[in-house]
C-alpha atoms as a printed R data frame, in Angstrom:
    type eleno elety resid chain resno      x       y       z
1   ATOM     1    CA   MET     A     1 26.334 140.395  63.388
2   ATOM     2    CA   SER     A     2 24.973 141.271  60.036
3   ATOM     3    CA   ASP     A     3 21.806 139.721  58.673
4   ATOM     4    CA   CYS     A     4 21.765 138.083  55.234
5   ATOM     5    CA   SER     A     5 18.858 135.701  55.411
6   ATOM     6    CA   THR     A     6 18.002 133.509  52.475
7   ATOM     7    CA   CYS     A     7 16.296 130.233  51.692
8   ATOM     8    CA   SER     A     8 18.576 127.338  50.941
9   ATOM     9    CA   SER     A     9 16.362 124.289  50.759
10  ATOM    10    CA   GLY     A    10 16.509 124.691  47.016
11  ATOM    11    CA   GLY     A    11 19.579 126.850  46.917
12  ATOM    12    CA   SER     A    12 17.483 129.790  45.789
13  ATOM    13    CA   CYS     A    13 17.083 133.292  47.181
14  ATOM    14    CA   GLY     A    14 13.918 133.948  45.216
15  ATOM    15    CA   THR     A    15 10.412 134.481  46.498
16  ATOM    16    CA   ASN     A    16  7.176 133.147  45.076
17  ATOM    17    CA   ASN     A    17  4.366 134.817  46.964
18  ATOM    18    CA   GLU     A    18  2.973 138.226  47.745
19  ATOM    19    CA   ASN     A    19  4.357 138.124  51.287
20  ATOM    20    CA   GLY     A    20  7.904 138.047  49.983
21  ATOM    21    CA   LEU     A    21  8.731 134.812  51.783
22  ATOM    22    CA   PRO     A    22 11.162 132.224  50.403
23  ATOM    23    CA   PRO     A    23  9.684 129.261  48.495
24  ATOM    24    CA   GLY     A    24  8.015 126.681  50.748
25  ATOM    25    CA   MET     A    25  8.089 128.967  53.756
26  ATOM    26    CA   LEU     A    26  4.432 130.016  53.849
27  ATOM    27    CA   GLN     A    27  3.145 126.582  54.793
28  ATOM    28    CA   GLN     A    28  5.379 126.527  57.828
29  ATOM    29    CA   TYR     A    29  4.504 130.011  59.008
30  ATOM    30    CA   ASN     A    30  1.320 131.495  60.398
31  ATOM    31    CA   LEU     A    31  1.958 135.175  59.829
32  ATOM    32    CA   ASN     A    32 -0.516 136.111  62.559
33  ATOM    33    CA   GLN     A    33  1.343 134.043  65.149
34  ATOM    34    CA   SER     A    34  3.431 135.804  67.762
35  ATOM    35    CA   THR     A    35  7.126 135.296  67.186
36  ATOM    36    CA   ALA     A    36  7.409 134.669  70.930
37  ATOM    37    CA   GLU     A    37  5.706 131.304  70.462
38  ATOM    38    CA   ASP     A    38  8.635 129.762  68.582
39  ATOM    39    CA   ASN     A    39 11.010 127.320  70.222
40  ATOM    40    CA   LEU     A    40 14.765 127.363  69.533
41  ATOM    41    CA   VAL     A    41 17.178 124.434  69.774
42  ATOM    42    CA   TRP     A    42 20.980 124.613  69.451
43  ATOM    43    CA   ILE     A    43 21.918 121.921  66.932
44  ATOM    44    CA   GLU     A    44 25.263 120.829  68.326
45  ATOM    45    CA   THR     A    45 27.627 118.987  65.996
46  ATOM    46    CA   SER     A    46 30.615 116.805  66.686
47  ATOM    47    CA   ILE     A    47 33.035 114.494  64.903
48  ATOM    48    CA   ILE     A    48 31.684 111.016  65.640
49  ATOM    49    CA   ASP     A    49 33.381 107.973  64.082
50  ATOM    50    CA   ASP     A    50 35.457 110.396  61.937
51  ATOM    51    CA   LYS     A    51 32.300 111.999  60.507
52  ATOM    52    CA   LEU     A    52 30.603 115.303  61.262
53  ATOM    53    CA   LYS     A    53 27.235 114.505  62.863
54  ATOM    54    CA   VAL     A    54 24.506 116.116  64.932
55  ATOM    55    CA   VAL     A    55 24.871 114.956  68.528
56  ATOM    56    CA   ASP     A    56 21.980 112.759  69.662
57  ATOM    57    CA   VAL     A    57 20.800 115.053  72.445
58  ATOM    58    CA   SER     A    58 19.988 117.818  69.959
59  ATOM    59    CA   ILE     A    59 17.755 115.398  68.044
60  ATOM    60    CA   GLU     A    60 16.186 114.217  71.309
61  ATOM    61    CA   LEU     A    61 15.305 117.837  72.154
62  ATOM    62    CA   ILE     A    62 13.716 118.405  68.746
63  ATOM    63    CA   GLY     A    63 11.582 115.300  69.237
64  ATOM    64    CA   LYS     A    64 10.541 116.376  72.716
65  ATOM    65    CA   LEU     A    65  9.488 119.836  71.537
66  ATOM    66    CA   LYS     A    66  7.407 118.298  68.769
67  ATOM    67    CA   ASN     A    67  5.617 116.173  71.367
68  ATOM    68    CA   ILE     A    68  4.811 118.972  73.814
69  ATOM    69    CA   SER     A    69  4.316 122.029  71.608
70  ATOM    70    CA   ASP     A    70  2.505 122.931  68.396
71  ATOM    71    CA   SER     A    71  4.713 125.971  67.878
72  ATOM    72    CA   ARG     A    72  7.403 126.232  65.232
73  ATOM    73    CA   THR     A    73 10.668 124.525  66.044
74  ATOM    74    CA   ILE     A    74 13.657 126.563  64.987
75  ATOM    75    CA   GLY     A    75 17.233 125.347  65.044
76  ATOM    76    CA   ILE     A    76 20.562 127.116  65.078
77  ATOM    77    CA   ILE     A    77 23.666 125.434  63.735
78  ATOM    78    CA   ILE     A    78 27.114 127.006  63.789
79  ATOM    79    CA   GLY     A    79 30.012 126.256  61.485
80  ATOM    80    CA   ASP     A    80 31.326 126.504  57.948
81  ATOM    81    CA   ASN     A    81 29.922 125.031  54.739
82  ATOM    82    CA   ASP     A    82 30.616 121.460  55.892
83  ATOM    83    CA   VAL     A    83 27.506 121.495  58.111
84  ATOM    84    CA   LYS     A    84 25.280 121.834  55.032
85  ATOM    85    CA   MET     A    85 25.451 118.058  54.635
86  ATOM    86    CA   LEU     A    86 23.418 117.822  57.850
87  ATOM    87    CA   TYR     A    87 20.469 119.932  56.685
88  ATOM    88    CA   ASP     A    88 18.336 117.019  55.443
89  ATOM    89    CA   ASP     A    89 18.766 115.067  58.676
90  ATOM    90    CA   ILE     A    90 17.894 118.105  60.784
91  ATOM    91    CA   PHE     A    91 14.706 118.813  58.856
92  ATOM    92    CA   ALA     A    92 13.779 115.116  58.881
93  ATOM    93    CA   TYR     A    93 13.747 115.148  62.677
94  ATOM    94    CA   GLY     A    94 11.406 118.136  62.886
95  ATOM    95    CA   ILE     A    95 13.182 121.487  62.535
96  ATOM    96    CA   ASP     A    96 11.005 123.922  60.543
97  ATOM    97    CA   THR     A    97 13.533 126.714  60.096
98  ATOM    98    CA   LEU     A    98 17.284 126.415  60.547
99  ATOM    99    CA   TYR     A    99 19.520 129.386  61.212
100 ATOM   100    CA   HIS     A   100 23.025 128.641  59.996
101 ATOM   101    CA   VAL     A   101 25.611 130.972  61.500
102 ATOM   102    CA   LYS     A   102 28.293 130.470  58.897
103 ATOM   103    CA   ASP     A   103 31.894 131.366  59.476
104 ATOM   104    CA   LYS     A   104 35.162 129.516  58.815
105 ATOM   105    CA   THR     A   105 36.535 130.522  62.170
106 ATOM   106    CA   LEU     A   106 33.544 128.915  63.921
107 ATOM   107    CA   ALA     A   107 34.308 125.505  62.421
108 ATOM   108    CA   THR     A   108 36.366 125.265  65.618
109 ATOM   109    CA   TYR     A   109 34.416 125.461  68.846
110 ATOM   110    CA   HIS     A   110 34.654 128.796  70.672
111 ATOM   111    CA   PRO     A   111 32.278 128.996  73.664
112 ATOM   112    CA   GLU     A   112 32.045 132.781  73.760
113 ATOM   113    CA   ALA     A   113 31.441 133.115  70.013
114 ATOM   114    CA   TYR     A   114 28.913 130.266  69.987
115 ATOM   115    CA   ALA     A   115 26.998 131.876  72.843
116 ATOM   116    CA   ASP     A   116 27.030 135.203  70.997
117 ATOM   117    CA   ALA     A   117 25.673 133.495  67.880
118 ATOM   118    CA   ILE     A   118 22.812 131.762  69.746
119 ATOM   119    CA   ALA     A   119 21.927 134.971  71.571
120 ATOM   120    CA   ASP     A   120 21.981 136.901  68.292
121 ATOM   121    CA   VAL     A   121 19.463 134.532  66.708
122 ATOM   122    CA   ALA     A   122 17.347 134.566  69.884
123 ATOM   123    CA   ASN     A   123 17.246 138.362  69.784
124 ATOM   124    CA   ARG     A   124 16.136 138.176  66.169
125 ATOM   125    CA   ILE     A   125 13.341 135.616  66.509
126 ATOM   126    CA   ASN     A   126 12.320 136.238  70.142
127 ATOM   127    CA   PRO     A   127 11.582 132.579  71.016
128 ATOM   128    CA   ALA     A   128  9.497 131.424  73.945
129 ATOM   129    CA   VAL     A   129 11.901 128.570  74.696
130 ATOM   130    CA   ILE     A   130 15.592 127.853  74.140
131 ATOM   131    CA   LEU     A   131 16.824 124.281  74.671
132 ATOM   132    CA   ILE     A   132 20.470 123.237  74.738
133 ATOM   133    CA   GLY     A   133 21.881 119.743  75.229
134 ATOM   134    CA   GLY     A   134 23.579 119.181  78.560
135 ATOM   135    CA   THR     A   135 26.868 118.151  76.992
136 ATOM   136    CA   SER     A   136 30.226 119.517  78.092
137 ATOM   137    CA   ARG     A   137 29.904 122.196  75.417
138 ATOM   138    CA   GLY     A   138 26.284 122.884  76.248
139 ATOM   139    CA   ARG     A   139 27.235 123.457  79.862
140 ATOM   140    CA   GLU     A   140 29.724 126.071  78.740
141 ATOM   141    CA   VAL     A   141 27.477 127.812  76.252
142 ATOM   142    CA   ALA     A   142 24.047 127.816  77.970
143 ATOM   143    CA   PRO     A   143 24.944 130.030  80.990
144 ATOM   144    CA   ARG     A   144 26.652 132.502  78.676
145 ATOM   145    CA   VAL     A   145 23.555 132.714  76.475
146 ATOM   146    CA   ALA     A   146 21.330 133.185  79.532
147 ATOM   147    CA   ALA     A   147 23.585 135.967  80.809
148 ATOM   148    CA   ILE     A   148 23.557 137.761  77.448
149 ATOM   149    CA   LEU     A   149 19.753 137.507  77.228
150 ATOM   150    CA   ALA     A   150 19.305 138.399  80.916
151 ATOM   151    CA   THR     A   151 17.080 135.407  81.528
152 ATOM   152    CA   GLY     A   152 17.086 132.339  83.764
153 ATOM   153    CA   LEU     A   153 18.424 128.864  83.045
154 ATOM   154    CA   THR     A   154 17.255 125.552  84.484
155 ATOM   155    CA   ALA     A   155 20.042 123.002  84.055
156 ATOM   156    CA   ASP     A   156 19.943 119.203  83.770
157 ATOM   157    CA   CYS     A   157 16.194 118.845  83.389
158 ATOM   158    CA   THR     A   158 14.780 115.348  83.417
159 ATOM   159    CA   GLU     A   159 11.340 116.267  82.053
160 ATOM   160    CA   LEU     A   160  9.808 119.118  80.087
161 ATOM   161    CA   SER     A   161  6.192 120.047  79.412
162 ATOM   162    CA   MET     A   162  4.313 123.085  78.131
163 ATOM   163    CA   ASN     A   163  1.341 124.972  79.572
164 ATOM   164    CA   GLY     A   164  0.535 127.379  76.776
165 ATOM   165    CA   ARG     A   165  3.759 129.305  76.257
166 ATOM   166    CA   ALA     A   166  5.020 128.414  79.744
167 ATOM   167    CA   LEU     A   167  7.752 125.794  79.843
168 ATOM   168    CA   LEU     A   168  7.587 123.558  82.913
169 ATOM   169    CA   MET     A   169 11.048 122.217  83.694
170 ATOM   170    CA   THR     A   170 11.463 119.261  86.030
171 ATOM   171    CA   ARG     A   171 14.777 118.386  87.602
172 ATOM   172    CA   PRO     A   172 16.196 116.830  90.789
173 ATOM   173    CA   ALA     A   173 16.830 119.301  93.607
174 ATOM   174    CA   PHE     A   174 18.327 119.309  97.103
175 ATOM   175    CA   GLY     A   175 20.895 116.644  96.319
176 ATOM   176    CA   GLY     A   176 18.417 114.535  94.371
177 ATOM   177    CA   ASN     A   177 16.112 114.086  97.351
178 ATOM   178    CA   ILE     A   178 13.180 115.803  95.675
179 ATOM   179    CA   ILE     A   179 12.000 116.338  92.108
180 ATOM   180    CA   ALA     A   180 11.120 119.991  91.478
181 ATOM   181    CA   THR     A   181  9.126 121.441  88.603
182 ATOM   182    CA   ILE     A   182 10.259 124.964  87.781
183 ATOM   183    CA   SER     A   183  8.756 127.695  85.636
184 ATOM   184    CA   CYS     A   184 10.467 130.895  84.562
185 ATOM   185    CA   SER     A   185  8.686 134.260  84.574
186 ATOM   186    CA   ASN     A   186 11.051 135.699  81.943
187 ATOM   187    CA   PHE     A   187 11.254 135.031  78.229
188 ATOM   188    CA   PRO     A   188 12.979 133.259  76.679
189 ATOM   189    CA   GLN     A   189 12.746 130.281  79.002
190 ATOM   190    CA   MET     A   190 15.999 128.326  78.895
191 ATOM   191    CA   ALA     A   191 16.804 124.748  79.857
192 ATOM   192    CA   THR     A   192 19.522 122.177  79.359
193 ATOM   193    CA   VAL     A   193 18.824 118.453  79.213
194 ATOM   194    CA   ARG     A   194 21.348 115.670  79.593
195 ATOM   195    CA   PRO     A   195 21.932 113.234  76.709
196 ATOM   196    CA   GLY     A   196 19.706 110.146  76.803
197 ATOM   197    CA   THR     A   197 16.940 111.740  78.859
198 ATOM   198    CA   PHE     A   198 14.417 111.665  76.011
199 ATOM   199    CA   PRO     A   199 13.981 109.040  73.264
200 ATOM   200    CA   MET     A   200 15.242 109.619  69.752
201 ATOM   201    CA   PRO     A   201 12.374 110.556  67.411
202 ATOM   202    CA   GLN     A   202 11.774 108.762  64.139
203 ATOM   203    CA   PRO     A   203 12.943 110.809  61.129
204 ATOM   204    CA   GLN     A   204 10.510 111.793  58.382
205 ATOM   205    CA   ILE     A   205 12.649 111.159  55.329
206 ATOM   206    CA   GLY     A   206 12.178 113.866  52.700
207 ATOM   207    CA   ARG     A   207 10.726 116.438  55.100
208 ATOM   208    CA   LYS     A   208 11.720 119.961  54.062
209 ATOM   209    CA   GLY     A   209 12.466 123.176  55.901
210 ATOM   210    CA   THR     A   210 13.961 126.591  55.399
211 ATOM   211    CA   VAL     A   211 17.519 127.726  56.032
212 ATOM   212    CA   MET     A   212 18.328 131.269  57.075
213 ATOM   213    CA   TYR     A   213 21.965 132.303  56.939
214 ATOM   214    CA   ARG     A   214 23.577 134.561  59.505
215 ATOM   215    CA   GLN     A   215 27.075 135.909  59.138
216 ATOM   216    CA   ALA     A   216 29.079 136.085  62.333
217 ATOM   217    CA   THR     A   217 31.525 138.881  63.014
218 ATOM   218    CA   ASN     A   218 34.083 137.458  65.379
219 ATOM   219    CA   ASN     A   219 36.366 140.245  66.407
220 ATOM   220    CA   ASP     A   220 37.363 138.844  69.753
221 ATOM   221    CA   LEU     A   221 38.020 135.138  69.237
222 ATOM   222    CA   LYS     A   222 40.520 133.655  71.622
223 ATOM   223    CA   ASP     A   223 43.434 131.646  70.252
224 ATOM   224    CA   ILE     A   224 43.141 127.900  70.860
225 ATOM   225    CA   ILE     A   225 46.663 126.650  71.565
226 ATOM   226    CA   SER     A   226 45.790 122.958  71.512
227 ATOM   227    CA   SER     A   227 42.743 120.739  71.526
228 ATOM   228    CA   GLU     A   228 42.575 117.026  72.322
229 ATOM   229    CA   ARG     A   229 39.480 114.856  72.043
230 ATOM   230    CA   LYS     A   230 39.081 112.535  74.978
231 ATOM   231    CA   LYS     A   231 38.499 108.927  73.996
232 ATOM   232    CA   VAL     A   232 35.444 107.447  75.669
233 ATOM   233    CA   ILE     A   233 35.282 103.707  76.133
234 ATOM   234    CA   GLU     A   234 31.792 102.687  75.048
235 ATOM   235    CA   SER     A   235 29.957 100.467  77.478
236 ATOM   236    CA   ASP     A   236 26.268  99.654  77.149
237 ATOM   237    CA   ILE     A   237 25.395  99.218  80.798
238 ATOM   238    CA   SER     A   238 21.735  98.615  79.940
239 ATOM   239    CA   LYS     A   239 22.659  95.129  78.624
240 ATOM   240    CA   ALA     A   240 24.867  94.057  81.547
241 ATOM   241    CA   LYS     A   241 23.809  91.024  83.597
242 ATOM   242    CA   ILE     A   242 25.873  92.144  86.587
243 ATOM   243    CA   LEU     A   243 26.522  95.777  87.407
244 ATOM   244    CA   ILE     A   244 28.989  97.081  89.975
245 ATOM   245    CA   SER     A   245 27.775 100.623  90.520
246 ATOM   246    CA   LEU     A   246 29.782 103.297  92.307
247 ATOM   247    CA   GLY     A   247 28.606 106.436  94.102
248 ATOM   248    CA   LYS     A   248 30.005 109.432  95.909
249 ATOM   249    CA   GLY     A   249 30.776 107.313  98.947
250 ATOM   250    CA   ILE     A   250 33.831 105.797  97.266
251 ATOM   251    CA   LYS     A   251 37.333 107.113  96.650
252 ATOM   252    CA   LYS     A   252 38.484 107.695  93.078
253 ATOM   253    CA   GLU     A   253 41.086 104.935  93.416
254 ATOM   254    CA   SER     A   254 38.293 102.395  93.903
255 ATOM   255    CA   ILE     A   255 37.113 102.842  90.305
256 ATOM   256    CA   ALA     A   256 40.137 100.889  89.047
257 ATOM   257    CA   VAL     A   257 39.515  98.254  91.725
258 ATOM   258    CA   ALA     A   258 35.894  97.904  90.594
259 ATOM   259    CA   GLU     A   259 36.990  97.585  86.965
260 ATOM   260    CA   ARG     A   260 39.346  94.721  87.897
261 ATOM   261    CA   ILE     A   261 36.618  92.931  89.815
262 ATOM   262    CA   ALA     A   262 34.140  93.432  86.952
263 ATOM   263    CA   ALA     A   263 36.590  91.951  84.442
264 ATOM   264    CA   LYS     A   264 36.949  88.822  86.577
265 ATOM   265    CA   ILE     A   265 33.247  88.140  87.171
266 ATOM   266    CA   GLY     A   266 31.848  89.255  83.794
267 ATOM   267    CA   ALA     A   267 30.284  92.436  85.118
268 ATOM   268    CA   SER     A   268 30.225  96.056  83.966
269 ATOM   269    CA   VAL     A   269 30.911  99.145  86.046
270 ATOM   270    CA   SER     A   270 28.326 101.904  86.275
271 ATOM   271    CA   CYS     A   271 27.935 104.889  88.558
272 ATOM   272    CA   SER     A   272 25.631 107.455  90.060
273 ATOM   273    CA   ARG     A   273 25.365 111.008  88.787
274 ATOM   274    CA   ALA     A   274 27.730 112.244  91.525
275 ATOM   275    CA   LEU     A   275 30.753 110.597  89.870
276 ATOM   276    CA   VAL     A   276 29.825 111.994  86.444
277 ATOM   277    CA   ASP     A   277 29.551 115.472  87.949
278 ATOM   278    CA   LYS     A   278 33.030 115.022  89.441
279 ATOM   279    CA   GLY     A   279 34.363 114.014  86.036
280 ATOM   280    CA   TRP     A   280 35.472 110.627  87.381
281 ATOM   281    CA   MET     A   281 33.331 108.553  85.013
282 ATOM   282    CA   PRO     A   282 31.682 109.188  81.617
283 ATOM   283    CA   GLN     A   283 28.008 110.004  81.327
284 ATOM   284    CA   ASN     A   284 27.291 106.799  79.387
285 ATOM   285    CA   ARG     A   285 27.982 104.856  82.616
286 ATOM   286    CA   GLN     A   286 25.461 106.816  84.664
287 ATOM   287    CA   VAL     A   287 22.419 105.007  86.056
288 ATOM   288    CA   GLY     A   288 19.259 106.890  86.919
289 ATOM   289    CA   GLN     A   289 16.578 109.197  85.618
290 ATOM   290    CA   SER     A   290 19.089 111.475  83.910
291 ATOM   291    CA   GLY     A   291 21.303 108.520  82.919
292 ATOM   292    CA   ARG     A   292 20.344 104.996  81.829
293 ATOM   293    CA   ASN     A   293 17.671 102.643  83.078
294 ATOM   294    CA   VAL     A   294 19.174  99.235  83.775
295 ATOM   295    CA   ALA     A   295 17.751  95.782  84.425
296 ATOM   296    CA   PRO     A   296 20.646  93.489  85.450
297 ATOM   297    CA   ASP     A   297 20.282  90.184  87.241
298 ATOM   298    CA   VAL     A   298 22.430  91.620  90.036
299 ATOM   299    CA   TYR     A   299 23.026  95.299  90.841
300 ATOM   300    CA   ILE     A   300 25.670  95.984  93.498
301 ATOM   301    CA   ALA     A   301 25.689  99.578  94.677
302 ATOM   302    CA   PHE     A   302 28.851 100.745  96.460
303 ATOM   303    CA   GLY     A   303 28.601 104.066  98.265
304 ATOM   304    CA   ILE     A   304 25.337 105.047  96.585
305 ATOM   305    CA   SER     A   305 22.828 106.632  98.966
306 ATOM   306    CA   GLY     A   306 19.871 106.121  96.641
307 ATOM   307    CA   SER     A   307 18.351 109.391  95.462
308 ATOM   308    CA   ILE     A   308 14.890 109.338  93.899
309 ATOM   309    CA   GLN     A   309 16.313 109.722  90.405
310 ATOM   310    CA   HIS     A   310 18.866 106.934  90.904
311 ATOM   311    CA   LYS     A   311 16.293 104.496  92.265
312 ATOM   312    CA   ALA     A   312 14.102 105.274  89.233
313 ATOM   313    CA   GLY     A   313 16.812 103.747  87.026
314 ATOM   314    CA   ILE     A   314 17.233 100.440  88.880
315 ATOM   315    CA   GLY     A   315 13.632  99.458  89.521
316 ATOM   316    CA   SER     A   316 13.866  96.583  87.012
317 ATOM   317    CA   ALA     A   317 16.989  95.006  88.553
318 ATOM   318    CA   LYS     A   318 16.282  91.451  89.726
319 ATOM   319    CA   LYS     A   319 18.473  91.647  92.825
320 ATOM   320    CA   ILE     A   320 19.930  94.756  94.431
321 ATOM   321    CA   ILE     A   321 22.772  94.654  96.949
322 ATOM   322    CA   ALA     A   322 23.839  97.913  98.583
323 ATOM   323    CA   VAL     A   323 26.992  98.695 100.563
324 ATOM   324    CA   ASN     A   324 26.919 101.906 102.576
325 ATOM   325    CA   THR     A   325 28.188 103.349 105.832
326 ATOM   326    CA   ASP     A   326 24.868 105.101 106.425
327 ATOM   327    CA   PRO     A   327 22.363 102.729 108.052
328 ATOM   328    CA   ASP     A   328 19.553 105.034 106.971
329 ATOM   329    CA   ALA     A   329 20.599 105.415 103.324
330 ATOM   330    CA   PRO     A   330 17.449 105.672 101.135
331 ATOM   331    CA   ILE     A   331 18.613 102.798  98.936
332 ATOM   332    CA   LYS     A   332 18.043 100.482 101.923
333 ATOM   333    CA   ASP     A   333 14.300 100.687 101.253
334 ATOM   334    CA   LEU     A   334 14.746  99.276  97.749
335 ATOM   335    CA   CYS     A   335 17.586  96.763  98.007
336 ATOM   336    CA   ASP     A   336 17.336  93.036  98.701
337 ATOM   337    CA   GLU     A   337 20.538  92.891 100.741
338 ATOM   338    CA   PHE     A   338 22.044  95.791 102.696
339 ATOM   339    CA   ILE     A   339 25.643  95.647 103.931
340 ATOM   340    CA   LEU     A   340 26.611  98.257 106.503
341 ATOM   341    CA   GLY     A   341 30.265  98.931 105.790
342 ATOM   342    CA   ASN     A   342 32.972 100.912 104.033
343 ATOM   343    CA   ALA     A   343 32.581 100.527 100.257
344 ATOM   344    CA   ASP     A   344 36.274 101.127  99.508
345 ATOM   345    CA   GLN     A   345 37.388  98.505 102.011
346 ATOM   346    CA   ILE     A   346 34.901  95.926 100.784
347 ATOM   347    CA   LEU     A   347 35.880  96.490  97.138
348 ATOM   348    CA   ALA     A   348 39.548  96.097  98.076
349 ATOM   349    CA   GLU     A   349 38.787  92.876  99.938
350 ATOM   350    CA   MET     A   350 36.812  91.485  96.991
351 ATOM   351    CA   ASP     A   351 39.717  92.310  94.662
352 ATOM   352    CA   LYS     A   352 42.133  90.596  97.020
353 ATOM   353    CA   MET     A   353 40.010  87.469  97.271
354 ATOM   354    CA   LEU     A   354 39.614  87.190  93.481
355 ATOM   355    CA   ASN     A   355 43.396  87.472  93.068
356 ATOM   356    CA   SER     A   356 44.168  84.766  95.589
C-alpha cells in the first residue's frame, strides 16, 4: 500500500504548527508517547435499513476502550467516498484519529483485502491493542489479521480491562464451564467481542478528530459471483413475558415446533450460544453473558445445560423451568422446576396438545 496521509476534518492538507502536524492534531497527540500505546478498532460498516451505517458493535468497542484506557483510540474504516458521511458519528463516539483506506473496489466486502488493510495500518501505527467486532465479517477478518501480524487472537470476549498496556481478555472456556481471563505476551494484542456485550456510549456531538487516508493496492481481489443479504427477523427477547429457550440438546427441526408453540401462547423463542454457533438461530435471540439478559415471567429452557454465562443472563427471570435428559445439568441448581426428559419429545407433545 502507498501512504498518502492527510487531514480531512476540515478538508485541508495544510499544517499550522512547527511539528508539521495537520490542524487540530496536536491536542490529540502527545509526541513523547510511545506509538505502541495506541488502540485500534476496525469500524465495520453495513447497509442497515437501506442506509450505510457503522455497526453497533464497533461503537460499543470504542466506548469500552474509552472507559478502560487513556491512550489514543484510532479507527480504521474501509470503503469508497460514501463512508465520509460517517466521519462525524465516528468522532462523536470517541475515535481520535481515523484511517480511511479508500478504494472503489473495497466498497464491496473482500475478507482478504480488508485484513490486508487493517494489518497495513497496524504495521504503520504499531498499536498495543486491536479490537474487532465478533460479527460474521469480523470472524473472517480477525484471524487473517492476526496471522499477518504474527500475533495471538482471543475470540468472543465477554469482558476487557487494561493493566498498563496489557489487555486482559475474559471469555468463557471449556464449553462455558469456566470464565478465563487471558493476556497475550505479544503486541499487538487482538480480541473480538460479540455484538451487545458492552453498552452503547453516548455521543459527544461536535467532537472532532483527524482523518488519515490510505490508498489500497488490491492486485489479488477475488471475483464475487453473487452476494445475498440474509434477512433477520427482529425479535427483542429482553421484553418477552414468556421465553421458550432452546439449547444444543434439541434437534434443528424442533426450532419450528417451538416457534409454533410460542405463537399460540404469546411467547418468544430464544436460544443458547450453542445454536448461534451452529448457525441455527440469529445472535439477537441468544440469551447469556455474550447475548442478551432477559427477565421474563416464565423462562422454559429446552435442552440447555446451563453454562455459567447462560445462567448470568437469566438471573432476573421470575420462574425458570428446565427440560433436560441430564439429571445433573448445571441449570438444575437455578431453575424452579426441573423436568427430566427428552426436550424434542416434550416440545412435540406440547405442539400436539395445543393443536388438539
